[in-house]
């Protein structure tokens, strides 16, 4: 008679904690939240490990039909599994509140998320300011609310983690207008697209938050065997092929001497230090290294 919010970690089925696995195996129903992030493995691998069916919970179910998830939780255990940590997105806090309002006990099993694993790039977690989200621009919608937060961070000399948009099971608006539901193919924002959008906003705002010469760190497939971390100016990172999703971007603030030493390990040749493009294990890696 418990709702478990279980963090799955960042890479594949093996990143779950022993406590999380034990909780899932006790549950009658297991949901996988599948729109704020993705695991870099298919759900069939999760089902093989858990020994039970995994129900994919898309945005519509979590935000509009949450009662389906909670149904029966007063008499049987239910698991809601989240890539990363359960509190990496506000949606999961809302689900917890709904459960508590119904008198359903909630237990949380935490795990690694991008919010702490980003320290793999060599920048101290203590020196990060508020994280921002960057969404895909459209012809008619080019939001820049993240800009003010980046300005505030950089004034304090703090780093900024930029979380990049993903579009999963998004309806085609033209088809929807004709009364048909057709979903667009999944899209995952790249480091390159994020930088292009950032520089466009700077050109429009002209407040000096960053420029093409600002030091940044592009990260792809964090925690995966082929994770890629590349440091350089934003202009240099524009030319790097970061490969498959998921990606994130860090805008560096003022660097402590230890951070300076660490980031040299990932610096592009000619970008202020040697070493070439490297993965997280310290081995030389192609800029096009081969999936939250």
mmCIF file with all atom_site columns, C-alpha atoms in Angstrom, residues 134 146-148 150-151 154 160 162 194-203 205-215 234 251-252:
data_model
loop_
_atom_site.group_PDB
_atom_site.id
_atom_site.type_symbol
_atom_site.label_atom_id
_atom_site.label_alt_id
_atom_site.label_comp_id
_atom_site.label_asym_id
_atom_site.label_entity_id
_atom_site.label_seq_id
_atom_site.pdbx_PDB_ins_code
_atom_site.Cartn_x
_atom_site.Cartn_y
_atom_site.Cartn_z
_atom_site.occupancy
_atom_site.B_iso_or_equiv
_atom_site.pdbx_formal_charge
_atom_site.auth_seq_id
_atom_site.auth_comp_id
_atom_site.auth_asym_id
_atom_site.auth_atom_id
_atom_site.pdbx_PDB_model_num
ATOM 1  C CA . UNK A 1 134 ? 16.522 25.687 -23.254 1.00 0.00 ? 134 UNK A CA 1
ATOM 2  C CA . UNK A 1 146 ? 16.648 31.636 -19.358 1.00 0.00 ? 146 UNK A CA 1
ATOM 3  C CA . UNK A 1 147 ? 18.839 34.598 -20.327 1.00 0.00 ? 147 UNK A CA 1
ATOM 4  C CA . UNK A 1 148 ? 18.252 36.589 -17.126 1.00 0.00 ? 148 UNK A CA 1
ATOM 5  C CA . UNK A 1 150 ? 22.437 33.132 -16.919 1.00 0.00 ? 150 UNK A CA 1
ATOM 6  C CA . UNK A 1 151 ? 23.210 36.842 -16.478 1.00 0.00 ? 151 UNK A CA 1
ATOM 7  C CA . UNK A 1 154 ? 27.712 35.000 -14.469 1.00 0.00 ? 154 UNK A CA 1
ATOM 8  C CA . UNK A 1 160 ? 25.285 27.469 -15.466 1.00 0.00 ? 160 UNK A CA 1
ATOM 9  C CA . UNK A 1 162 ? 21.764 24.231 -19.442 1.00 0.00 ? 162 UNK A CA 1
ATOM 10 C CA . UNK A 1 194 ? 21.578 25.080 -27.944 1.00 0.00 ? 194 UNK A CA 1
ATOM 11 C CA . UNK A 1 195 ? 24.639 27.241 -28.648 1.00 0.00 ? 195 UNK A CA 1
ATOM 12 C CA . UNK A 1 196 ? 23.098 28.606 -31.849 1.00 0.00 ? 196 UNK A CA 1
ATOM 13 C CA . UNK A 1 197 ? 19.993 29.617 -29.917 1.00 0.00 ? 197 UNK A CA 1
ATOM 14 C CA . UNK A 1 198 ? 22.015 31.118 -27.068 1.00 0.00 ? 198 UNK A CA 1
ATOM 15 C CA . UNK A 1 199 ? 24.051 33.264 -29.452 1.00 0.00 ? 199 UNK A CA 1
ATOM 16 C CA . UNK A 1 200 ? 20.874 34.364 -31.231 1.00 0.00 ? 200 UNK A CA 1
ATOM 17 C CA . UNK A 1 201 ? 19.394 35.528 -27.925 1.00 0.00 ? 201 UNK A CA 1
ATOM 18 C CA . UNK A 1 202 ? 22.603 37.366 -26.998 1.00 0.00 ? 202 UNK A CA 1
ATOM 19 C CA . UNK A 1 203 ? 22.534 39.135 -30.357 1.00 0.00 ? 203 UNK A CA 1
ATOM 20 C CA . UNK A 1 205 ? 19.476 41.156 -25.908 1.00 0.00 ? 205 UNK A CA 1
ATOM 21 C CA . UNK A 1 206 ? 23.041 42.578 -26.135 1.00 0.00 ? 206 UNK A CA 1
ATOM 22 C CA . UNK A 1 207 ? 23.591 42.455 -22.363 1.00 0.00 ? 207 UNK A CA 1
ATOM 23 C CA . UNK A 1 208 ? 26.937 40.674 -22.538 1.00 0.00 ? 208 UNK A CA 1
ATOM 24 C CA . UNK A 1 209 ? 25.921 37.483 -20.737 1.00 0.00 ? 209 UNK A CA 1
ATOM 25 C CA . UNK A 1 210 ? 28.112 35.409 -23.047 1.00 0.00 ? 210 UNK A CA 1
ATOM 26 C CA . UNK A 1 211 ? 29.621 35.398 -26.518 1.00 0.00 ? 211 UNK A CA 1
ATOM 27 C CA . UNK A 1 212 ? 31.252 33.067 -28.993 1.00 0.00 ? 212 UNK A CA 1
ATOM 28 C CA . UNK A 1 213 ? 34.452 33.268 -26.941 1.00 0.00 ? 213 UNK A CA 1
ATOM 29 C CA . UNK A 1 214 ? 32.784 32.199 -23.663 1.00 0.00 ? 214 UNK A CA 1
ATOM 30 C CA . UNK A 1 215 ? 34.132 28.955 -22.219 1.00 0.00 ? 215 UNK A CA 1
ATOM 31 C CA . UNK A 1 234 ? 31.141 28.273 -27.707 1.00 0.00 ? 234 UNK A CA 1
ATOM 32 C CA . UNK A 1 251 ? 28.506 27.790 -19.408 1.00 0.00 ? 251 UNK A CA 1
ATOM 33 C CA . UNK A 1 252 ? 31.569 28.222 -17.242 1.00 0.00 ? 252 UNK A CA 1
#
